[in-house]
Structures are given as structure tokens and as C-alpha cells.
XYZ file of N, CA, C and O in Angstrom:
632
model
N 0.848 -62.053 4.257
C 1.665 -61.959 3.249
C 2.927 -62.968 2.764
O 3.364 -63.127 1.885
N 3.262 -63.226 4.178
C 4.006 -65.085 4.029
C 3.959 -65.772 2.880
O 4.786 -66.784 2.450
N 2.127 -66.049 3.164
C 1.864 -66.885 2.565
C 1.375 -66.746 1.342
O 1.921 -67.644 0.172
N 1.156 -65.412 0.672
C 1.399 -65.640 -0.914
C 2.304 -65.135 -0.643
O 2.719 -65.907 -2.490
N 3.682 -65.083 -0.584
C 5.169 -65.508 -1.193
C 5.727 -66.238 -1.513
O 6.204 -66.788 -2.823
N 5.364 -67.316 -0.550
C 4.796 -68.943 -0.777
C 4.673 -69.428 -1.616
O 4.400 -70.604 -2.129
N 3.183 -68.277 -1.864
C 2.333 -69.265 -3.521
C 1.164 -69.993 -3.298
O 0.783 -70.641 -4.019
N 0.889 -69.537 -1.662
C -0.247 -70.444 -1.314
C -1.004 -70.246 -2.004
O -1.756 -70.908 -2.444
N -1.931 -68.873 -3.052
C -2.821 -67.986 -3.284
C -2.835 -69.801 -4.311
O -4.384 -70.662 -4.913
N -1.827 -69.565 -5.397
C -1.850 -71.341 -6.179
C -1.952 -72.417 -5.593
O -2.160 -73.498 -6.077
N -0.720 -73.144 -4.693
C -0.871 -74.328 -4.396
C -1.280 -74.891 -3.314
O -1.115 -75.883 -2.516
N -2.042 -73.891 -2.688
C -2.449 -73.883 -0.672
C -3.626 -74.012 -1.343
O -3.876 -72.524 0.496
N -4.427 -73.157 -1.641
C -5.763 -72.327 -1.729
C -6.903 -72.343 -0.638
O -7.008 -71.202 -0.866
N -6.903 -73.828 -0.542
C -8.284 -74.062 0.411
C -7.339 -72.531 2.074
O -8.306 -72.348 3.090
N -6.392 -73.372 2.249
C -6.161 -72.838 3.189
C -5.655 -71.318 2.992
O -5.714 -70.586 4.418
N -4.987 -70.557 1.991
C -4.407 -69.680 1.998
C -6.102 -68.739 2.528
O -6.726 -67.813 2.799
N -7.413 -69.662 1.784
C -9.011 -68.493 1.675
C -9.210 -68.218 3.121
O -9.478 -68.078 3.470
N -8.498 -69.682 4.175
C -8.531 -69.921 5.558
C -7.950 -68.581 6.047
O -9.276 -68.550 7.314
N -6.970 -68.745 5.663
C -6.485 -67.239 6.093
C -6.433 -66.088 6.380
O -6.638 -65.011 7.166
N -7.204 -65.247 5.183
C -7.358 -64.560 4.185
C -8.986 -64.510 5.012
O -9.093 -63.122 5.264
N -9.944 -64.930 4.776
C -11.327 -65.243 5.921
C -11.267 -64.919 7.637
O -12.041 -64.049 7.873
N -10.439 -65.273 7.748
C -9.398 -65.354 9.254
C -8.921 -63.268 9.496
O -9.361 -63.185 10.566
N -8.561 -63.357 8.723
C -7.704 -61.356 8.923
C -8.773 -61.089 8.526
O -8.984 -60.291 9.030
N -9.951 -60.844 7.810
C -10.698 -60.478 7.694
C -11.801 -60.150 9.223
O -12.068 -58.935 8.969
N -12.276 -61.289 9.390
C -13.119 -61.429 10.125
C -11.855 -60.361 11.678
O -12.845 -60.413 12.803
N -10.834 -60.721 11.880
C -10.192 -60.165 12.676
C -10.251 -58.403 12.744
O -10.470 -58.157 13.764
N -9.973 -57.850 10.745
C -10.427 -56.556 11.166
C -11.601 -56.266 11.551
O -11.900 -55.410 11.945
N -12.690 -56.731 11.184
C -14.753 -56.365 11.228
C -14.108 -56.501 12.887
O -14.900 -55.692 12.917
N -13.878 -57.447 13.852
C -14.081 -57.013 14.912
C -13.387 -56.436 15.999
O -13.852 -55.516 16.558
N -12.242 -55.973 15.253
C -11.661 -54.320 15.687
C -12.432 -53.772 15.406
O -12.672 -52.843 16.217
N -12.540 -53.494 13.696
C -13.702 -52.042 13.978
C -14.814 -52.286 14.786
O -15.404 -51.029 15.422
N -15.698 -53.425 14.870
C -16.691 -53.345 16.041
C -15.884 -53.174 17.410
O -16.595 -53.469 18.636
N -14.577 -52.819 17.758
C -14.652 -52.836 19.265
C -14.235 -53.610 20.255
O -14.033 -53.380 20.698
N -14.481 -54.815 19.834
C -13.879 -56.550 19.954
C -12.940 -57.104 19.917
O -12.677 -57.733 19.608
N -12.079 -56.706 20.647
C -10.577 -56.362 20.605
C -10.366 -57.854 21.336
O -8.685 -58.910 20.623
N -10.839 -58.578 21.600
C -10.154 -60.398 22.188
C -10.892 -60.444 21.090
O -10.014 -61.903 20.512
N -12.142 -60.972 21.001
C -12.479 -61.520 19.268
C -11.331 -61.494 17.990
O -10.752 -62.530 17.636
N -11.090 -60.223 18.300
C -9.924 -59.530 17.378
C -8.996 -60.115 17.202
O -7.986 -60.775 16.489
N -8.261 -60.579 18.119
C -7.159 -60.928 18.337
C -6.896 -62.914 18.738
O -6.797 -63.393 18.351
N -8.095 -63.276 18.942
C -8.285 -64.448 18.899
C -8.148 -64.767 16.918
O -7.866 -66.338 16.798
N -8.811 -64.621 16.184
C -9.238 -64.218 14.364
C -7.710 -64.328 14.335
O -7.405 -64.338 13.085
N -6.954 -63.043 14.905
C -5.387 -63.007 14.299
C -5.095 -63.910 14.528
O -3.861 -64.712 13.886
N -4.908 -64.516 15.605
C -3.986 -65.667 15.974
C -4.371 -67.261 14.398
O -3.382 -67.541 14.338
N -5.710 -66.869 14.438
C -5.915 -67.949 12.967
C -6.072 -67.880 12.502
O -5.038 -68.663 11.791
N -5.673 -66.591 12.227
C -5.590 -66.189 10.721
C -3.772 -66.528 11.048
O -3.209 -67.431 9.230
N -3.014 -66.011 11.620
C -1.437 -66.724 11.196
C -1.163 -67.767 11.429
O -0.522 -68.653 10.740
N -1.769 -69.215 12.518
C -2.133 -70.455 11.839
C -1.721 -70.590 10.933
O -1.500 -71.313 9.927
N -3.453 -70.173 10.294
C -3.733 -70.341 8.848
C -2.696 -70.785 8.234
O -2.063 -71.014 6.550
N -2.224 -69.125 7.788
C -1.280 -68.614 6.813
C -0.148 -69.650 7.047
O 0.748 -70.028 5.669
N 0.677 -69.892 8.232
C 1.692 -70.391 8.571
C 1.181 -72.211 8.040
O 2.497 -72.525 6.411
N 0.020 -72.899 7.693
C -0.393 -73.825 7.322
C -0.150 -73.505 5.649
O -0.064 -74.843 5.572
N -1.024 -72.446 5.530
C -1.086 -72.828 3.857
C 0.649 -71.798 3.515
O 0.961 -73.042 2.332
N 1.727 -71.840 3.840
C 2.698 -71.241 3.565
C 3.140 -73.157 2.952
O 4.165 -73.113 2.331
N 3.156 -73.531 4.193
C 3.781 -74.974 4.302
C 3.395 -75.662 3.485
O 4.642 -76.773 2.699
N 1.580 -76.086 3.369
C 1.218 -76.658 2.268
C 1.893 -76.379 0.778
O 1.368 -77.304 -0.171
N 1.213 -75.001 1.143
C 2.218 -75.060 -1.151
C 3.455 -75.134 -0.943
O 4.318 -75.713 -1.656
N 4.814 -74.936 0.184
C 5.939 -75.731 0.070
C 6.106 -77.346 -0.584
O 6.529 -77.702 -1.416
N 5.796 -77.224 0.170
C 4.949 -78.986 0.348
C 4.697 -79.835 -1.079
O 5.642 -80.269 -1.889
N 3.447 -79.187 -1.337
C 2.824 -78.971 -2.909
C 3.384 -78.275 -3.944
O 4.225 -78.988 -4.854
N 4.930 -77.526 -3.920
C 5.165 -77.201 -5.095
C 6.240 -78.128 -5.311
O 7.400 -78.501 -6.219
N 7.119 -78.455 -4.109
C 8.274 -79.398 -4.185
C 7.592 -80.840 -4.753
O 8.782 -81.304 -5.826
N 6.474 -81.585 -4.529
C 6.100 -82.542 -4.938
C 6.093 -82.546 -6.719
O 6.333 -83.691 -7.046
N 4.999 -81.030 -6.919
C 4.363 -80.976 -8.353
C 6.401 -80.542 -9.334
O 6.047 -81.187 -10.096
N 6.758 -80.231 -8.783
C 8.242 -80.486 -9.186
C 9.050 -81.409 -9.764
O 9.575 -81.912 -11.001
N 8.847 -82.358 -8.658
C 9.630 -83.560 -9.224
C 8.803 -84.608 -10.298
O 9.415 -85.691 -10.653
N 7.684 -84.286 -9.546
C 6.784 -85.469 -10.543
C 6.526 -84.750 -12.562
O 7.017 -85.321 -13.177
N 6.977 -83.927 -12.980
C 7.231 -82.844 -13.809
C 8.187 -83.050 -14.229
O 8.193 -83.624 -15.369
N 9.554 -82.883 -13.395
C 10.729 -83.438 -13.630
C 10.852 -85.054 -13.877
O 11.170 -84.958 -15.277
N 9.891 -85.715 -14.097
C 10.360 -87.292 -13.788
C 9.277 -87.503 -15.259
O 9.972 -87.939 -16.808
N 8.626 -86.758 -15.226
C 7.422 -86.580 -16.619
C 8.328 -85.941 -17.987
O 8.213 -86.988 -18.849
N 8.592 -85.438 -17.155
C 9.563 -84.880 -18.710
C 10.362 -86.100 -19.473
O 10.994 -85.343 -21.026
N 11.843 -86.164 -18.798
C 12.361 -86.986 -18.454
C 11.619 -88.312 -19.006
O 11.959 -88.648 -20.816
N 10.550 -88.709 -19.372
C 9.896 -90.379 -19.094
C 9.098 -89.514 -20.664
O 9.386 -90.135 -21.997
N 9.056 -88.387 -21.106
C 8.443 -87.857 -22.471
C 9.461 -87.752 -23.111
O 9.683 -88.780 -24.792
N 10.518 -87.866 -22.740
C 12.502 -87.543 -24.096
C 12.496 -88.567 -24.038
O 13.044 -89.204 -25.041
N 12.777 -89.356 -23.410
C 12.940 -90.630 -23.387
C 12.121 -92.006 -24.845
O 12.009 -92.703 -25.391
N 10.116 -91.368 -24.304
C 10.317 -92.035 -25.771
C 9.908 -91.485 -27.092
O 9.917 -91.975 -28.093
N 10.214 -89.721 -27.278
C 10.289 -89.159 -28.207
C 11.410 -90.092 -28.893
O 12.222 -89.827 -29.617
N 12.996 -90.438 -27.951
C 13.921 -90.987 -28.605
C 14.409 -92.292 -29.094
O 14.491 -92.601 -29.730
N 13.028 -92.858 -28.698
C 12.531 -93.947 -28.713
C 12.078 -94.019 -30.452
O 12.114 -94.529 -31.242
N 11.277 -92.792 -30.251
C 10.442 -92.721 -31.732
C 10.839 -92.343 -32.661
O 11.212 -93.050 -33.908
N 11.922 -91.557 -32.374
C 12.959 -90.655 -33.280
C 13.970 -92.168 -33.669
O 14.285 -91.920 -34.827
N 14.208 -92.703 -33.043
C 14.794 -93.975 -33.622
C 14.356 -94.705 -34.282
O 14.234 -95.542 -35.425
N 12.899 -95.128 -34.435
C 12.323 -95.748 -34.684
C 12.131 -95.400 -36.099
O 12.058 -96.146 -37.485
N 11.807 -94.573 -36.199
C 11.440 -92.924 -37.440
C 12.568 -93.071 -38.288
O 12.516 -92.810 -39.138
N 13.767 -93.204 -37.779
C 14.874 -92.674 -38.350
C 15.981 -93.675 -38.505
O 17.527 -93.464 -39.002
N 15.453 -94.971 -37.610
C 16.855 -96.182 -37.623
C 16.534 -97.120 -39.169
O 16.110 -97.037 -39.946
N 16.982 -98.234 -39.190
C 16.947 -99.200 -40.007
C 15.426 -100.165 -40.566
O 15.544 -99.661 -41.478
N 14.576 -99.929 -39.446
C 14.149 -100.762 -39.405
C 12.597 -99.153 -40.514
O 11.505 -99.487 -40.319
N 12.765 -97.877 -40.160
C 12.147 -96.834 -40.441
C 11.179 -97.383 -42.091
O 10.437 -97.206 -42.556
N 12.265 -98.295 -43.093
C 11.967 -98.497 -44.335
C 10.401 -99.441 -44.434
O 10.084 -99.548 -45.478
N 10.198 -100.141 -43.265
C 9.184 -101.323 -43.433
C 7.798 -100.243 -42.805
O 7.169 -100.868 -43.155
N 7.996 -99.347 -42.530
C 6.789 -98.396 -42.106
C 6.367 -97.410 -43.103
O 7.049 -96.933 -44.155
N 5.152 -97.727 -43.684
C 4.780 -96.757 -44.579
C 4.788 -95.085 -44.657
O 4.897 -94.990 -43.734
N 5.101 -95.020 -46.062
C 5.846 -93.321 -45.768
C 5.003 -92.263 -45.395
O 5.291 -91.988 -45.111
N 3.595 -92.580 -45.414
C 2.530 -91.759 -44.961
C 2.194 -92.023 -43.770
O 2.296 -90.687 -43.060
N 2.157 -93.700 -43.293
C 2.164 -93.179 -42.021
C 3.533 -92.672 -41.371
O 3.502 -91.764 -40.288
N 4.862 -92.849 -41.706
C 6.039 -92.034 -41.211
C 5.912 -90.521 -41.071
O 6.195 -90.254 -40.690
N 5.140 -89.984 -42.151
C 5.156 -88.503 -42.846
C 4.369 -88.262 -41.618
O 4.504 -86.921 -41.103
N 2.967 -88.544 -41.672
C 2.346 -87.670 -40.292
C 2.776 -88.384 -38.537
O 2.548 -87.612 -37.885
N 4.088 -89.681 -38.450
C 4.028 -89.635 -37.731
C 5.600 -88.555 -36.568
O 5.427 -88.429 -35.988
N 6.090 -88.463 -37.904
C 7.141 -87.414 -38.123
C 6.657 -85.998 -37.532
O 6.910 -85.242 -36.827
N 5.389 -85.514 -38.374
C 4.456 -84.275 -37.916
C 3.941 -84.154 -36.789
O 3.956 -82.805 -36.144
N 3.465 -85.044 -36.025
C 2.943 -85.436 -34.789
C 3.955 -85.254 -33.455
O 3.988 -84.613 -32.539
N 5.083 -86.264 -33.768
C 6.581 -85.621 -33.300
C 6.385 -84.203 -33.124
O 7.370 -84.209 -32.088
N 7.256 -83.915 -33.517
C 7.058 -82.719 -33.650
C 6.328 -81.515 -33.036
O 6.772 -80.955 -32.217
N 5.071 -82.091 -33.445
C 4.645 -81.264 -32.981
C 4.329 -81.825 -31.151
O 4.679 -80.220 -30.214
N 4.703 -82.544 -30.947
C 4.781 -82.976 -29.359
C 5.696 -82.527 -28.671
O 6.212 -82.665 -27.957
N 6.974 -83.117 -29.564
C 8.595 -81.995 -29.023
C 8.452 -80.690 -29.101
O 9.031 -80.377 -28.317
N 7.388 -79.713 -29.663
C 6.834 -78.923 -29.106
C 6.468 -78.041 -27.866
O 7.051 -77.062 -27.027
N 5.726 -79.027 -27.795
C 4.633 -78.995 -26.253
C 5.526 -79.638 -25.469
O 5.608 -79.293 -23.764
N 6.385 -80.347 -25.299
C 7.385 -80.924 -24.709
C 8.653 -79.762 -24.259
O 9.271 -79.767 -22.430
N 9.194 -79.032 -24.983
C 10.342 -77.870 -24.756
C 9.256 -76.960 -23.854
O 9.925 -75.715 -22.925
N 7.946 -76.616 -24.541
C 7.205 -75.416 -23.637
C 7.106 -76.175 -22.092
O 7.210 -75.096 -21.453
N 6.363 -76.910 -21.871
C 6.667 -77.993 -21.064
C 8.205 -77.787 -19.626
O 8.589 -77.169 -18.886
N 9.199 -77.728 -20.635
C 10.884 -78.003 -20.022
C 11.216 -76.202 -19.139
O 11.840 -76.178 -18.380
N 10.207 -75.323 -20.610
C 10.552 -73.804 -19.779
C 9.807 -73.646 -18.844
O 10.923 -73.009 -18.215
N 8.312 -73.796 -18.748
C 7.682 -73.192 -17.853
C 8.472 -74.208 -16.328
O 8.499 -73.254 -15.208
N 8.742 -75.749 -16.635
C 9.571 -75.944 -15.308
C 10.768 -75.213 -14.845
O 10.958 -75.148 -13.523
N 11.656 -74.315 -15.848
C 12.837 -73.806 -15.531
C 12.236 -72.658 -15.107
O 13.115 -72.173 -13.887
N 11.652 -71.923 -15.233
C 10.424 -71.184 -14.900
C 9.535 -71.240 -13.383
O 9.292 -70.068 -13.088
N 9.483 -71.782 -13.082
C 9.863 -72.598 -11.797
C 7.992 -72.235 -11.867
O 7.024 -72.396 -11.087
N 7.372 -72.648 -13.130
C 5.364 -72.750 -12.898
C 5.416 -73.610 -13.016
O 5.289 -74.041 -14.765
N 4.994 -74.498 -12.637
C 4.811 -75.850 -12.460
C 3.561 -76.545 -12.839
O 3.714 -77.620 -13.178
N 2.761 -76.143 -11.769
C 1.075 -76.011 -12.366
C 1.186 -75.817 -14.487
O 0.286 -76.300 -14.791
N 1.742 -74.388 -14.986
C 1.593 -74.662 -16.148
C 2.323 -75.581 -17.322
O 1.670 -76.392 -18.085
N 3.965 -76.358 -16.363
C 3.925 -77.228 -17.099
C 3.670 -78.471 -16.793
O 2.999 -79.293 -17.947
N 2.643 -78.831 -16.171
C 1.889 -80.013 -15.644
C 0.405 -80.003 -16.240
O 0.243 -80.712 -17.699
N 0.020 -78.877 -16.681
C -1.078 -78.417 -17.910
C -0.300 -79.203 -19.268
O -0.818 -79.445 -19.743
N 0.459 -78.441 -19.643
C 1.484 -78.689 -20.331
C 1.613 -79.765 -21.241
O 1.679 -80.421 -22.321
N 1.991 -80.863 -20.258
C 2.396 -81.806 -20.365
C 1.124 -83.250 -20.380
O 1.798 -84.371 -20.584
N -0.165 -82.805 -19.284
C -1.169 -83.591 -19.722
C -1.544 -84.088 -21.113
O -1.556 -83.685 -21.667
N -1.417 -85.619 -21.318
C -1.968 -86.330 -22.108
C -0.378 -86.661 -23.539
O -0.272 -86.883 -24.502
N 0.214 -85.537 -23.253
C 1.884 -86.018 -24.135
C 2.593 -86.904 -23.956
O 2.768 -87.867 -24.716
N 2.933 -87.388 -22.541
C 3.150 -89.575 -23.258
C 2.314 -90.265 -23.699
O 2.426 -90.702 -24.693
N 0.375 -90.318 -23.539
C 0.550 -90.720 -24.149
C 0.344 -91.262 -25.243
O -0.512 -91.648 -26.180
N -0.179 -88.772 -26.012
C -0.118 -88.710 -26.893
C 1.258 -89.869 -27.607
O 1.488 -90.147 -29.033
N 2.219 -89.619 -27.230
C 3.334 -90.130 -27.567
C 3.852 -91.624 -27.762
O 3.347 -92.285 -28.579
N 2.484 -91.698 -26.469
C 2.642 -93.732 -26.605
C 2.158 -94.152 -28.025
O 2.069 -95.357 -28.541
N 1.190 -93.190 -28.203
C -0.102 -93.391 -29.143
C 0.677 -93.821 -30.926
O 0.539 -94.682 -31.802
N 1.877 -92.549 -31.216
C 2.540 -92.600 -32.411
C 3.640 -93.668 -32.273
O 3.539 -94.522 -32.983
N 4.301 -94.120 -30.766
C 4.881 -94.746 -31.010
C 3.660 -96.553 -31.873
O 4.746 -97.075 -32.621
N 3.015 -96.786 -31.672
C 1.619 -97.928 -31.587
C 1.490 -97.490 -33.142
O 1.028 -98.703 -33.753
N 0.756 -96.733 -33.815
C 0.416 -96.424 -35.014
C 1.853 -97.129 -35.753
O 1.708 -97.682 -36.693
N 3.218 -96.789 -35.807
C 4.648 -97.113 -36.199
C 4.650 -98.275 -36.035
O 5.270 -98.634 -36.499
N 4.411 -98.995 -34.850
C 4.503 -100.674 -34.334
C 3.476 -101.042 -35.722
O 3.785 -102.348 -36.171
N 2.077 -100.324 -35.443
C 1.319 -101.250 -36.259
C 1.066 -100.643 -37.576
O 0.793 -102.088 -39.136
N 1.347 -100.093 -38.505
C 2.320 -99.604 -39.233
C 3.334 -100.764 -40.313
O 3.227 -101.260 -41.027
N 4.342 -100.817 -39.614
C 5.359 -101.758 -39.630
C 4.920 -102.859 -39.555
O 5.168 -103.816 -41.025
N 4.289 -103.340 -39.002
C 4.090 -104.797 -38.933
C 2.231 -104.706 -40.073
O 2.715 -106.179 -40.900
N 1.654 -103.811 -40.670
C 0.693 -104.432 -41.263
C 2.138 -104.247 -42.821
O 1.886 -105.109 -44.066
N 2.606 -103.812 -42.713
C 3.665 -103.175 -43.937
C 4.669 -104.612 -44.022
O 4.405 -105.238 -45.298
N 4.787 -105.241 -43.244
C 5.826 -106.724 -43.973
C 4.731 -107.249 -43.792
O 5.122 -108.626 -44.878
N 3.885 -107.998 -43.636
C 3.109 -108.988 -43.546
C 2.089 -108.932 -45.227
O 2.184 -109.569 -45.777
N 1.580 -107.363 -45.547
C 1.781 -107.283 -47.624
C 3.293 -107.369 -48.056
O 2.476 -108.242 -49.497
N 4.340 -107.660 -48.085
C 5.477 -108.108 -48.799
C 5.089 -109.342 -48.874
O 6.058 -109.835 -49.245
N 5.190 -109.721 -47.218
C 5.257 -111.885 -47.198
C 4.123 -112.474 -48.314
O 4.191 -113.986 -48.706
N 3.045 -111.755 -48.501
C 1.658 -112.609 -49.124
C 2.621 -112.008 -50.523
O 2.844 -111.477 -51.079
């Protein structure tokens, strides 16, 4: 129960499964009236459950930090891309490219908000899943804007 309360089912599944298996074996040994074996399995189950709880706590803390950093990095990319779209150099970007980038950026900001909400709700695995690929997609939008402005300035020079 303590391991389950610590989130071991989700964050330390292997250790949690070992603990529940040992507990089942202890109960089976009690049913078979082999109390010495039952005690051994019960002690093993307790040790596995404690390990599962500790592993879950460590994994949660690491994941929380990783997700927090990823969200901060993604927010910085959003701010940079917004500045590029709204700044003085935006006129160098073709209108169609700018429009597509704005739409894609809006979608990615929505994903980022969902990930931020999941982080605040302590649903770290959900937040991590939502963030998967968001940074790369933001970088792709920024690269598209750079290519768009480069091709636009090349056309104007010739």
C-alpha cells in the first residue's frame, strides 16, 4: 500500500510487480500452512515494496525536473519565434510562410500549456508525453522562418 501510494505502480513498475508477486507467494504459503516460507516471502515483499517506493520517489523527482526544464526551454523557443514573427524583420518573411508559422506556433503553444498544466497537477509522465517532439517542432518552425526570410531577401536583391 505504501509503495502504491508513492506511485510505484507508475514510476517503479518492475519493483512494484516484484513486491506484489512476493506478497502473493506469502499468502499462498500461509494457505499451505508453511508459515516459515510465508514469513520469508512477506519480508521479501516488504523489502521490494520499500525499494519500489524509493525508486518511485527518485524517478518522480527526476522526471519533474526534466519536464520543468523542457517546458522552460520550449517557452524560450516560443518567445524567440514570436519575436521573429512580430518583430521588424517579419516583413522579410513571405506572407504564406508567416501565416503557416503562426498557425503552427499557436498549436504548439496549446500543447505547451497542456504540458504545463499536467506538470502543475503532478502528472509528470503525461507532461513528458505531451512535450515529446514539441521542442523539435518549434525549432522546425524557427528554421522555416529563417529559410523564408533568406529566400525572400535573395529574391529582392536580384
